[in-house]
Tab-separated table of C-alpha atoms in Angstrom:
chain	number	residue	atom	x	y	z
A	1	UNK	CA	0.000	0.000	0.000
A	2	UNK	CA	2.482	2.602	1.207
A	3	UNK	CA	5.517	0.885	-0.135
A	4	UNK	CA	7.786	3.243	-1.959
A	5	UNK	CA	6.593	6.287	-0.059
A	6	UNK	CA	9.274	7.577	2.278
A	7	UNK	CA	8.655	9.709	5.306
A	8	UNK	CA	11.560	12.150	5.796
A	9	UNK	CA	12.027	13.084	9.406
A	10	UNK	CA	13.996	16.074	10.799
A	11	UNK	CA	17.627	15.483	11.846
A	12	UNK	CA	18.648	15.016	15.482
A	13	UNK	CA	18.507	17.878	16.989
A	14	UNK	CA	39.469	30.166	54.296
A	15	UNK	CA	41.676	28.872	56.836
A	16	UNK	CA	44.655	31.252	56.894
A	17	UNK	CA	47.390	30.485	54.378
A	18	UNK	CA	51.158	31.022	54.747
A	19	UNK	CA	52.197	34.599	54.110
A	20	UNK	CA	55.806	34.056	53.133
A	21	UNK	CA	58.009	31.780	51.076
A	22	UNK	CA	59.538	28.767	52.688
A	23	UNK	CA	56.939	28.673	55.454
A	24	UNK	CA	56.691	24.919	54.985
A	25	UNK	CA	60.413	24.396	55.419
A	26	UNK	CA	61.294	22.059	58.216
A	27	UNK	CA	63.423	24.058	60.474
A	28	UNK	CA	63.194	27.188	58.141
A	29	UNK	CA	23.032	8.242	38.976
A	30	UNK	CA	24.016	7.795	35.852
A	31	UNK	CA	21.281	9.361	33.757
A	32	UNK	CA	20.048	7.617	30.601
A	33	UNK	CA	20.684	9.649	27.494
A	34	UNK	CA	17.706	11.783	26.584
A	35	UNK	CA	16.122	11.326	23.179
A	36	UNK	CA	16.852	13.527	20.280
A	37	UNK	CA	13.429	15.079	20.385
A	38	UNK	CA	11.745	12.413	18.248
A	39	UNK	CA	10.358	10.460	21.163
A	40	UNK	CA	11.299	6.885	22.055
A	41	UNK	CA	8.501	5.218	20.061
A	42	UNK	CA	9.066	7.158	16.885
A	43	UNK	CA	12.821	6.905	17.097
A	44	UNK	CA	12.671	3.122	17.353
A	45	UNK	CA	9.880	2.511	14.803
A	46	UNK	CA	10.470	5.167	12.154
A	47	UNK	CA	13.948	5.888	10.854
A	48	UNK	CA	14.653	8.662	8.383
A	49	UNK	CA	13.974	7.432	4.840
A	50	UNK	CA	12.598	4.032	5.944
A	51	UNK	CA	9.895	2.542	3.722
A	52	UNK	CA	6.587	1.903	5.483
A	53	UNK	CA	4.390	-1.063	4.721
A	54	UNK	CA	0.850	-1.543	5.920
A	55	UNK	CA	0.020	-4.406	8.200
A	56	UNK	CA	-3.329	-6.146	7.577
A	57	UNK	CA	-4.439	-8.638	10.263
A	58	UNK	CA	-5.374	-12.122	9.073
A	59	UNK	CA	-8.719	-11.982	10.766
A	60	UNK	CA	-9.821	-9.081	8.575
A	61	UNK	CA	-10.776	-7.026	11.569
A	62	UNK	CA	-10.023	-3.809	9.689
A	63	UNK	CA	-12.837	-4.180	7.242
A	64	UNK	CA	-12.713	-0.632	6.024
A	65	UNK	CA	-9.398	-1.267	4.343
A	66	UNK	CA	-10.857	-4.055	2.274
A	67	UNK	CA	-14.056	-2.226	1.478
A	68	UNK	CA	-12.472	1.064	0.345
A	69	UNK	CA	-8.714	0.745	-0.089
A	70	UNK	CA	-8.315	4.222	-1.541
A	71	UNK	CA	-10.000	5.964	1.385
A	72	UNK	CA	-7.998	3.846	3.830
A	73	UNK	CA	-4.703	4.735	2.206
A	74	UNK	CA	-5.555	8.414	2.227
A	75	UNK	CA	-6.527	8.155	5.904
A	76	UNK	CA	-3.236	6.502	6.779
A	77	UNK	CA	-1.351	9.090	4.752
A	78	UNK	CA	-3.070	11.905	6.632
A	79	UNK	CA	-2.269	10.214	9.925
A	80	UNK	CA	1.391	9.792	8.996
A	81	UNK	CA	1.686	13.393	7.944
A	82	UNK	CA	0.077	14.547	11.183
A	83	UNK	CA	2.438	12.411	13.250
A	84	UNK	CA	5.428	13.749	11.364
A	85	UNK	CA	4.194	17.302	11.818
A	86	UNK	CA	3.744	16.696	15.520
A	87	UNK	CA	7.262	15.306	15.791
A	88	UNK	CA	8.675	18.234	13.843
A	89	UNK	CA	6.840	20.672	16.101
A	90	UNK	CA	8.232	19.038	19.236
A	91	UNK	CA	11.770	19.017	17.836
A	92	UNK	CA	11.477	22.684	16.929
A	93	UNK	CA	10.044	23.490	20.366
A	94	UNK	CA	12.916	21.752	22.143
A	95	UNK	CA	15.479	23.473	19.958
A	96	UNK	CA	13.921	26.830	20.730
A	97	UNK	CA	13.970	26.037	24.445
A	98	UNK	CA	17.639	24.978	24.266
A	99	UNK	CA	18.454	28.154	22.372
A	100	UNK	CA	16.689	30.251	25.020
A	101	UNK	CA	18.626	28.509	27.795
A	102	UNK	CA	21.926	29.119	25.964
A	103	UNK	CA	21.099	32.797	25.570
A	104	UNK	CA	20.225	33.121	29.255
A	105	UNK	CA	23.470	31.389	30.232
A	106	UNK	CA	25.477	33.710	28.008
A	107	UNK	CA	23.785	36.762	29.545
A	108	UNK	CA	24.436	35.449	33.064
A	109	UNK	CA	28.100	34.757	32.201
A	110	UNK	CA	28.582	38.273	30.817
A	111	UNK	CA	26.960	39.756	33.893
A	112	UNK	CA	29.198	37.720	36.196
A	113	UNK	CA	32.296	38.747	34.247
A	114	UNK	CA	31.312	42.417	34.474
A	115	UNK	CA	30.638	42.178	38.205
A	116	UNK	CA	33.936	40.411	38.811
A	117	UNK	CA	35.884	42.963	36.773
A	118	UNK	CA	34.272	45.722	38.808
A	119	UNK	CA	35.108	44.037	42.131
A	120	UNK	CA	38.740	43.530	41.126
A	121	UNK	CA	39.051	47.162	40.028
A	122	UNK	CA	38.168	48.531	43.462
A	123	UNK	CA	41.003	50.020	45.581
A	124	UNK	CA	40.118	47.617	48.418
A	125	UNK	CA	38.946	44.140	47.460
A	126	UNK	CA	36.015	42.736	49.426
A	127	UNK	CA	37.317	39.191	49.980
A	128	UNK	CA	34.077	37.891	51.447
A	129	UNK	CA	32.154	38.974	48.365
A	130	UNK	CA	34.899	37.675	46.086
A	131	UNK	CA	34.688	34.275	47.785
A	132	UNK	CA	30.949	34.131	47.171
A	133	UNK	CA	31.377	34.977	43.493
A	134	UNK	CA	34.268	32.531	42.995
A	135	UNK	CA	32.358	29.677	44.638
A	136	UNK	CA	29.832	29.820	41.768
A	137	UNK	CA	32.580	29.540	39.140
A	138	UNK	CA	34.944	31.975	37.460
A	139	UNK	CA	34.963	32.920	33.753
A	140	UNK	CA	37.491	31.185	31.514
A	141	UNK	CA	40.096	33.216	29.682
A	142	UNK	CA	41.529	36.624	30.426
A	143	UNK	CA	43.061	37.442	33.790
A	144	UNK	CA	40.055	37.037	36.068
A	145	UNK	CA	40.681	33.513	37.326
A	146	UNK	CA	44.415	34.113	37.699
A	147	UNK	CA	43.942	37.299	39.741
A	148	UNK	CA	41.110	35.851	41.807
A	149	UNK	CA	43.035	32.701	42.743
A	150	UNK	CA	45.975	34.827	43.877
A	151	UNK	CA	43.643	36.840	46.098
A	152	UNK	CA	41.882	33.774	47.489
A	153	UNK	CA	45.248	32.260	48.401
A	154	UNK	CA	46.421	35.520	50.011
A	155	UNK	CA	49.272	35.808	47.547
A	156	UNK	CA	47.889	39.231	46.677
A	157	UNK	CA	46.699	41.515	49.493
A	158	UNK	CA	43.174	43.040	49.377
A	159	UNK	CA	44.664	46.508	48.847
A	160	UNK	CA	45.389	47.033	45.137
A	161	UNK	CA	48.049	49.653	45.858
A	162	UNK	CA	50.220	46.941	47.421
A	163	UNK	CA	50.003	44.465	44.556
A	164	UNK	CA	53.005	45.695	42.600
A	165	UNK	CA	55.230	45.761	45.681
A	166	UNK	CA	54.165	42.283	46.854
A	167	UNK	CA	54.599	40.711	43.435
A	168	UNK	CA	58.017	42.268	42.959
A	169	UNK	CA	59.256	41.069	46.362
A	170	UNK	CA	57.918	37.515	46.059
A	171	UNK	CA	59.240	37.085	42.539
A	172	UNK	CA	62.653	38.307	43.651
A	173	UNK	CA	62.621	35.849	46.570
A	174	UNK	CA	61.850	32.971	44.239
A	175	UNK	CA	64.648	33.994	41.856
A	176	UNK	CA	67.053	33.984	44.790
A	177	UNK	CA	65.864	30.541	45.909
A	178	UNK	CA	66.450	29.156	42.427
A	179	UNK	CA	69.925	30.645	42.391
A	180	UNK	CA	70.816	29.120	45.734
A	181	UNK	CA	69.139	25.726	45.355
A	182	UNK	CA	69.184	24.777	41.674
A	183	UNK	CA	72.593	25.931	40.497
A	184	UNK	CA	75.631	23.760	40.997
A	185	UNK	CA	78.132	25.141	43.534
A	186	UNK	CA	80.541	26.124	40.752
A	187	UNK	CA	77.791	27.922	38.770
A	188	UNK	CA	76.613	29.690	41.884
A	189	UNK	CA	80.157	30.889	42.654
A	190	UNK	CA	80.708	32.033	39.086
A	191	UNK	CA	77.437	34.009	39.019
A	192	UNK	CA	78.376	35.656	42.284
A	193	UNK	CA	81.541	36.830	40.546
A	194	UNK	CA	83.962	34.999	42.773
A	195	UNK	CA	86.029	33.492	39.972
A	196	UNK	CA	85.316	35.570	36.880
A	197	UNK	CA	85.483	39.228	37.816
A	198	UNK	CA	87.543	41.527	39.894
A	199	UNK	CA	86.027	43.464	42.817
A	200	UNK	CA	85.458	46.353	40.421
A	201	UNK	CA	83.329	44.151	38.201
A	202	UNK	CA	85.901	43.904	35.378
A	203	UNK	CA	87.252	40.619	34.067
A	204	UNK	CA	90.141	39.448	36.219
A	205	UNK	CA	93.556	39.636	34.600
A	206	UNK	CA	95.049	36.271	33.760
A	207	UNK	CA	98.807	35.892	33.895
A	208	UNK	CA	100.204	34.650	30.611
A	209	UNK	CA	103.719	33.775	31.662
A	210	UNK	CA	103.118	32.240	35.084
A	211	UNK	CA	101.411	28.972	36.024
A	212	UNK	CA	97.649	28.857	36.213
A	213	UNK	CA	96.324	29.444	39.720
A	214	UNK	CA	93.960	26.888	41.215
A	215	UNK	CA	91.039	27.905	43.367
A	216	UNK	CA	91.330	27.029	47.001
A	217	UNK	CA	88.785	24.432	48.097
A	218	UNK	CA	88.181	22.786	51.435
A	219	UNK	CA	88.071	19.076	52.139
A	220	UNK	CA	84.285	19.279	52.398
A	221	UNK	CA	83.737	21.299	49.243
A	222	UNK	CA	84.504	19.347	46.089
A	223	UNK	CA	82.359	17.256	43.685
A	224	UNK	CA	83.495	13.896	45.118
A	225	UNK	CA	82.921	14.814	48.745
A	226	UNK	CA	80.517	12.645	50.740
A	227	UNK	CA	80.355	15.013	53.673
A	228	UNK	CA	76.839	15.967	54.784
A	229	UNK	CA	77.709	19.640	54.836
A	230	UNK	CA	79.195	19.546	51.345
A	231	UNK	CA	77.324	21.705	48.874
A	232	UNK	CA	78.268	19.299	46.101
A	233	UNK	CA	76.972	16.262	47.990
A	234	UNK	CA	73.659	18.006	48.629
A	235	UNK	CA	73.467	18.981	44.975
A	236	UNK	CA	73.921	15.416	43.710
A	237	UNK	CA	71.491	13.997	46.285
A	238	UNK	CA	68.602	15.528	44.330
A	239	UNK	CA	69.552	14.039	40.972
A	240	UNK	CA	67.235	11.085	41.510
A	241	UNK	CA	64.371	13.405	42.506
A	242	UNK	CA	64.923	15.470	39.379
A	243	UNK	CA	64.702	12.365	37.204
A	244	UNK	CA	61.443	11.318	38.908
A	245	UNK	CA	59.964	14.778	38.400
A	246	UNK	CA	60.897	14.717	34.709
A	247	UNK	CA	59.198	11.329	34.232
A	248	UNK	CA	56.030	12.543	35.945
A	249	UNK	CA	55.912	15.775	33.969
A	250	UNK	CA	55.999	13.779	30.723
A	251	UNK	CA	52.785	12.074	31.921
A	252	UNK	CA	51.037	15.254	33.064
A	253	UNK	CA	47.871	15.698	30.979
A	254	UNK	CA	49.427	14.280	27.799
A	255	UNK	CA	46.142	14.933	25.945
A	256	UNK	CA	46.525	18.691	26.418
A	257	UNK	CA	48.775	20.527	23.984
A	258	UNK	CA	49.791	23.006	26.696
A	259	UNK	CA	51.646	20.308	28.678
A	260	UNK	CA	52.705	17.849	25.974
A	261	UNK	CA	54.855	17.877	22.896
A	262	UNK	CA	58.504	18.489	22.097
A	263	UNK	CA	58.221	22.072	20.944
A	264	UNK	CA	60.500	24.667	22.585
A	265	UNK	CA	57.435	26.180	24.271
A	266	UNK	CA	56.357	22.845	25.797
A	267	UNK	CA	59.879	22.075	26.984
A	268	UNK	CA	60.140	25.511	28.571
A	269	UNK	CA	56.884	24.950	30.473
A	270	UNK	CA	58.020	21.561	31.765
A	271	UNK	CA	61.343	23.064	32.814
A	272	UNK	CA	59.522	25.761	34.789
A	273	UNK	CA	57.328	23.151	36.524
A	274	UNK	CA	60.401	21.044	37.306
A	275	UNK	CA	62.077	24.069	38.901
A	276	UNK	CA	59.040	24.682	41.106
A	277	UNK	CA	58.816	21.089	42.290
A	278	UNK	CA	62.561	20.800	42.838
A	279	UNK	CA	62.768	24.023	44.853
A	280	UNK	CA	59.845	22.810	46.970
A	281	UNK	CA	61.584	19.458	47.517
A	282	UNK	CA	64.810	21.114	48.656
A	283	UNK	CA	62.996	23.507	50.964
A	284	UNK	CA	61.110	20.627	52.579
A	285	UNK	CA	63.653	17.830	53.201
A	286	UNK	CA	61.230	15.856	55.390
A	287	UNK	CA	58.762	15.596	52.502
A	288	UNK	CA	60.781	16.295	49.360
A	289	UNK	CA	58.921	15.455	46.156
A	290	UNK	CA	56.076	12.948	46.175
A	291	UNK	CA	54.656	11.520	42.988
A	292	UNK	CA	51.429	13.336	42.205
A	293	UNK	CA	52.529	16.791	43.251
A	294	UNK	CA	52.929	17.540	39.551
A	295	UNK	CA	49.177	17.029	39.141
A	296	UNK	CA	48.420	19.536	41.910
A	297	UNK	CA	50.768	22.082	40.348
A	298	UNK	CA	49.348	21.706	36.816
A	299	UNK	CA	46.089	23.721	37.226
A	300	UNK	CA	47.901	26.566	38.993
A	301	UNK	CA	50.668	26.810	36.410
A	302	UNK	CA	48.190	26.606	33.533
A	303	UNK	CA	45.959	29.382	34.888
A	304	UNK	CA	48.891	31.722	35.589
A	305	UNK	CA	50.663	30.976	32.294
A	306	UNK	CA	47.567	31.720	30.234
A	307	UNK	CA	46.960	35.049	31.943
A	308	UNK	CA	46.421	37.640	29.201
A	309	UNK	CA	48.560	40.116	31.132
A	310	UNK	CA	52.003	39.582	29.598
A	311	UNK	CA	53.944	40.543	32.727
A	312	UNK	CA	51.962	38.113	34.879
A	313	UNK	CA	52.258	35.337	32.300
A	314	UNK	CA	56.007	35.953	32.106
A	315	UNK	CA	56.276	35.475	35.873
A	316	UNK	CA	54.014	32.434	36.002
A	317	UNK	CA	56.789	30.244	37.417
A	318	UNK	CA	57.426	32.404	40.470
A	319	UNK	CA	53.730	33.061	41.105
A	320	UNK	CA	52.889	29.368	40.688
A	321	UNK	CA	55.530	28.348	43.222
A	322	UNK	CA	54.192	30.737	45.863
A	323	UNK	CA	50.587	29.638	45.338
A	324	UNK	CA	51.526	25.950	45.122
A	325	UNK	CA	53.018	26.286	48.607
A	326	UNK	CA	49.805	27.865	49.851
A	327	UNK	CA	47.546	25.228	48.306
A	328	UNK	CA	49.517	22.493	50.062
A	329	UNK	CA	49.729	24.428	53.336
A	330	UNK	CA	47.035	22.479	55.196
A	331	UNK	CA	47.517	19.150	53.423
A	332	UNK	CA	51.275	18.833	53.115
A	333	UNK	CA	51.346	16.373	56.040
A	334	UNK	CA	49.379	13.932	53.882
A	335	UNK	CA	52.562	13.405	51.862
A	336	UNK	CA	54.640	12.523	54.926
A	337	UNK	CA	54.432	8.796	55.638
A	338	UNK	CA	55.754	9.214	59.176
A	339	UNK	CA	52.652	11.249	60.020
A	340	UNK	CA	50.079	8.872	58.504
A	341	UNK	CA	48.757	7.786	61.909
A	342	UNK	CA	48.931	11.214	63.550
A	343	UNK	CA	46.075	13.685	63.966
A	344	UNK	CA	47.280	15.599	60.906
A	345	UNK	CA	48.014	12.560	58.727
A	346	UNK	CA	46.058	11.171	55.813
A	347	UNK	CA	44.356	8.426	57.860
A	348	UNK	CA	42.876	11.035	60.185
A	349	UNK	CA	41.547	12.980	57.186
A	350	UNK	CA	40.024	9.831	55.683
A	351	UNK	CA	38.330	9.191	59.020
A	352	UNK	CA	36.860	12.693	58.905
A	353	UNK	CA	35.418	11.946	55.471
A	354	UNK	CA	33.789	8.783	56.817
A	355	UNK	CA	32.290	10.713	59.730
A	356	UNK	CA	31.016	13.388	57.367
A	357	UNK	CA	29.272	10.771	55.210
A	358	UNK	CA	27.718	9.165	58.288
A	359	UNK	CA	26.365	12.521	59.467
A	360	UNK	CA	24.784	13.259	56.093
A	361	UNK	CA	23.664	9.793	54.929
A	362	UNK	CA	23.955	6.974	57.439
A	363	UNK	CA	22.349	4.451	55.081
A	364	UNK	CA	25.060	4.879	52.465
A	365	UNK	CA	27.772	5.008	55.132
A	366	UNK	CA	26.641	1.647	56.588
A	367	UNK	CA	26.464	0.060	53.164
A	368	UNK	CA	30.027	1.073	52.309
A	369	UNK	CA	31.552	0.454	55.736
A	370	UNK	CA	29.842	-2.788	56.757
A	371	UNK	CA	27.920	-4.363	53.873
A	372	UNK	CA	30.471	-4.024	51.084
A	373	UNK	CA	33.435	-3.049	53.298
A	374	UNK	CA	34.695	-0.447	50.842
A	375	UNK	CA	36.824	1.746	53.100
A	376	UNK	CA	37.809	5.339	52.216
A	377	UNK	CA	41.453	4.226	52.060
A	378	UNK	CA	40.624	2.275	48.897
A	379	UNK	CA	39.379	5.243	46.867
A	380	UNK	CA	39.569	8.582	48.706
A	381	UNK	CA	43.336	8.577	49.325
A	382	UNK	CA	43.923	9.772	45.768
A	383	UNK	CA	40.934	12.100	45.868
A	384	UNK	CA	42.304	13.974	48.865
A	385	UNK	CA	46.071	13.967	48.322
A	386	UNK	CA	45.778	15.056	44.672
A	387	UNK	CA	42.846	17.444	45.240
A	388	UNK	CA	40.621	15.565	42.765
A	389	UNK	CA	42.938	16.324	39.844
A	390	UNK	CA	42.764	12.692	38.633
A	391	UNK	CA	39.000	12.252	38.861
A	392	UNK	CA	37.669	14.837	36.405
A	393	UNK	CA	38.511	16.558	33.136
A	394	UNK	CA	40.974	19.440	33.292
A	395	UNK	CA	38.265	22.043	32.677
A	396	UNK	CA	36.127	20.544	35.454
A	397	UNK	CA	39.110	20.577	37.814
A	398	UNK	CA	39.455	24.333	37.451
A	399	UNK	CA	35.723	24.797	38.092
A	400	UNK	CA	35.912	22.651	41.239
A	401	UNK	CA	38.991	24.528	42.416
A	402	UNK	CA	37.113	27.823	42.077
A	403	UNK	CA	34.858	26.520	44.837
A	404	UNK	CA	37.557	24.821	46.901
A	405	UNK	CA	39.854	27.856	46.986
A	406	UNK	CA	36.979	30.189	47.848
A	407	UNK	CA	36.329	28.482	51.175
A	408	UNK	CA	37.288	30.771	54.105
A	409	UNK	CA	37.948	27.706	56.308
A	410	UNK	CA	40.693	26.336	54.068
A	411	UNK	CA	41.137	23.903	51.228
A	412	UNK	CA	40.688	20.687	53.217
A	413	UNK	CA	37.336	21.614	54.715
A	414	UNK	CA	35.770	22.245	51.303
A	415	UNK	CA	37.587	19.315	49.701
A	416	UNK	CA	36.019	16.859	52.162
A	417	UNK	CA	32.571	18.282	51.464
A	418	UNK	CA	33.062	17.825	47.723
A	419	UNK	CA	34.280	14.254	48.277
A	420	UNK	CA	31.207	13.506	50.383
A	421	UNK	CA	28.991	14.997	47.663
A	422	UNK	CA	30.675	12.700	45.120
A	423	UNK	CA	29.472	9.718	47.144
A	424	UNK	CA	25.939	11.061	47.537
A	425	UNK	CA	25.600	11.798	43.811
A	426	UNK	CA	26.034	8.116	42.943
A	427	UNK	CA	24.234	6.745	45.994
A	428	UNK	CA	21.735	4.612	44.068
A	429	UNK	CA	24.500	2.833	42.151
A	430	UNK	CA	26.552	2.292	45.288
A	431	UNK	CA	23.605	0.787	47.183
A	432	UNK	CA	23.105	-1.724	44.364
A	433	UNK	CA	26.780	-2.668	44.105
A	434	UNK	CA	28.953	-5.202	45.877
A	435	UNK	CA	32.592	-4.779	46.904
A	436	UNK	CA	34.081	-5.190	43.430
A	437	UNK	CA	31.461	-3.077	41.634
A	438	UNK	CA	31.674	-0.221	44.139
A	439	UNK	CA	35.450	-0.245	44.266
A	440	UNK	CA	35.640	-0.042	40.478
A	441	UNK	CA	33.029	2.724	40.411
A	442	UNK	CA	34.811	4.856	43.015
A	443	UNK	CA	38.276	4.353	41.576
A	444	UNK	CA	36.968	5.342	38.126
A	445	UNK	CA	34.467	8.001	39.037
A	446	UNK	CA	31.786	8.387	36.330
A	447	UNK	CA	31.077	11.518	34.318
A	448	UNK	CA	28.764	13.834	36.206
A	449	UNK	CA	27.284	17.304	35.966
A	450	UNK	CA	29.823	19.355	37.923
A	451	UNK	CA	27.306	22.056	38.817
A	452	UNK	CA	24.971	19.418	40.235
A	453	UNK	CA	27.863	17.983	42.239
A	454	UNK	CA	28.743	21.380	43.695
A	455	UNK	CA	25.104	22.096	44.499
A	456	UNK	CA	25.014	18.817	46.404
A	457	UNK	CA	28.170	19.934	48.223
A	458	UNK	CA	26.350	23.060	49.410
A	459	UNK	CA	23.894	20.900	51.370
A	460	UNK	CA	26.671	19.194	53.343
A	461	UNK	CA	27.518	20.751	56.670
A	462	UNK	CA	30.768	20.198	58.524
A	463	UNK	CA	31.459	20.785	62.188
A	464	UNK	CA	33.651	23.767	61.281
A	465	UNK	CA	30.805	25.463	59.439
A	466	UNK	CA	28.333	24.696	62.231
A	467	UNK	CA	30.649	26.075	64.908
A	468	UNK	CA	31.284	29.270	62.945
A	469	UNK	CA	27.557	29.770	62.480
A	470	UNK	CA	26.961	29.274	66.197
A	471	UNK	CA	29.619	31.869	66.960
A	472	UNK	CA	28.110	34.286	64.444
A	473	UNK	CA	24.619	33.819	65.910
A	474	UNK	CA	25.983	34.287	69.416
A	475	UNK	CA	27.678	37.559	68.419
A	476	UNK	CA	24.441	38.830	66.883
A	477	UNK	CA	22.501	37.972	70.036
A	478	UNK	CA	25.084	39.610	72.294
A	479	UNK	CA	24.970	42.821	70.236
A	480	UNK	CA	21.206	42.954	70.539
C-alpha cells in the first residue's frame, strides 16, 4: 500500500594560608541519554527514509481497508503526515527552548564577568564577596581567574596599591631561591663573581707567563665529597628526585597541547614546573617530592601561564611556586608517611570523610563500611592527596577549584565536602553494588554534571561550618 513512499524526518537535533616563602620548610546516577526530540517510540519505529508497509491482520478485523482501499490509504497518509508534523513541532520546540537557555546562560556569564571585573578594580577588594562569586565559578580566559586565585590564596593583598610591591618582592625571593638551590656550587660561585670578575666588576687579569692558579677548596667542598655539609653532595642527592619529576611531567595531561609535545614552548613549560617542584623538595627535606605533586601544580601553572597580562604570564613560574606552597599548606602532612597515623596525617583525614558521610547519609555510610566493606582508604586517598585532579577533566578541575579555593575555612574543609557529595551523587548505584562493583566505580568516578555535584556539596555541613555559624549567631545575640 504505502511501499515506496518515504517519510523524511527532521535530523537530530578560608583557613589562613602562609604569608611568606619557605613557610613549609622544616626548620626554616548515571542518567540515561535523553532522546533527540523524536520520542522513544518514533525513534525506534520510524527511521529517516525508511519505507513503510501496511500491516493487515489475518482476521480481517479492519474491514474498512478491504471495502475502500483508496479511502484507507488516504486516511493513513493523513495520519502519517500529522504524526510527522507533531514530531517536527516538538523538535522545533525543544530546539527553541535549548536556544533560550543558551542565551540566558550567556547573559548570566557576561553579567558575572562584568561584576567580577568591577570588584577587582576597586582600591580595596572585598574578599568575602569575592569568595561568594568565585564559589559559583569563574569565567574562563583573560586574567580574572588568575587574579582571583591569587587573592583567594592571600598571595595578593586586598589593597590594590600593594600588589606591585608584593609581586616584585615575592618574585625576587623565588629567583634567589632558584639561584641558591638549583645551580651547581661552581655555577653559583661564578654568578656571584667569585672566579670571573675583579672586585670592580671587570674581568680578572690572567697571567700569561706564570702557572695557572687553582682555586682554594676545602676538604668538604669538592664534587666527590661525601660530607653531609658539602654543597656538592647536597646537589647530587637531588639528581634522583629530578629524574622522577621529569618522568612525571611527561605524563602530566598528555592529551593537552599546553603540557605535551617536544616544541620549545612545551619544553620551557616543563622546565619551569620542574624548577618549582625541585625548589619545593629542597625547601622541605622531610617531605621532598612525592609523585602526584605535579598534578596539583598543573592547574595553577596553567591558569597563571595563560593570563592575558604579559607581565603576569612571564612570571608564572614564580607566582605558581608561591601559590603551590599555599595550596599544600594544610595538606602537606598527607605526603609525609611518618605522620600517617597522627592527627594531621592522611588516615585522620580519611576518618573525617567517613564521619562526614555518616552525618549526612547513614544508610550509604553503613552500606560502604559494613555491607560491602569499601573503606575510604581504597578510593579517597587519591581524591584527597591530589585534590581531585585525577578524577575529572581538566576544565572541570578548574571549576571545582574555584569553589575549593573560595572556602574561608581552608582547602581541606571544602575538599572533604566535595568528596562527600561525590558519594551522595552516585548513591543509588553504590547501594546496588557489591565490593568489586563499588570499588571499580569509586576508583573510576563516572562523568557527572559538575554544577549538580557542587550544588550537592552546598547541602553538606561540617562541624567547622556549624561552629562558625553558632559563633556568628551568638555575636548577633550579644549585640542585641
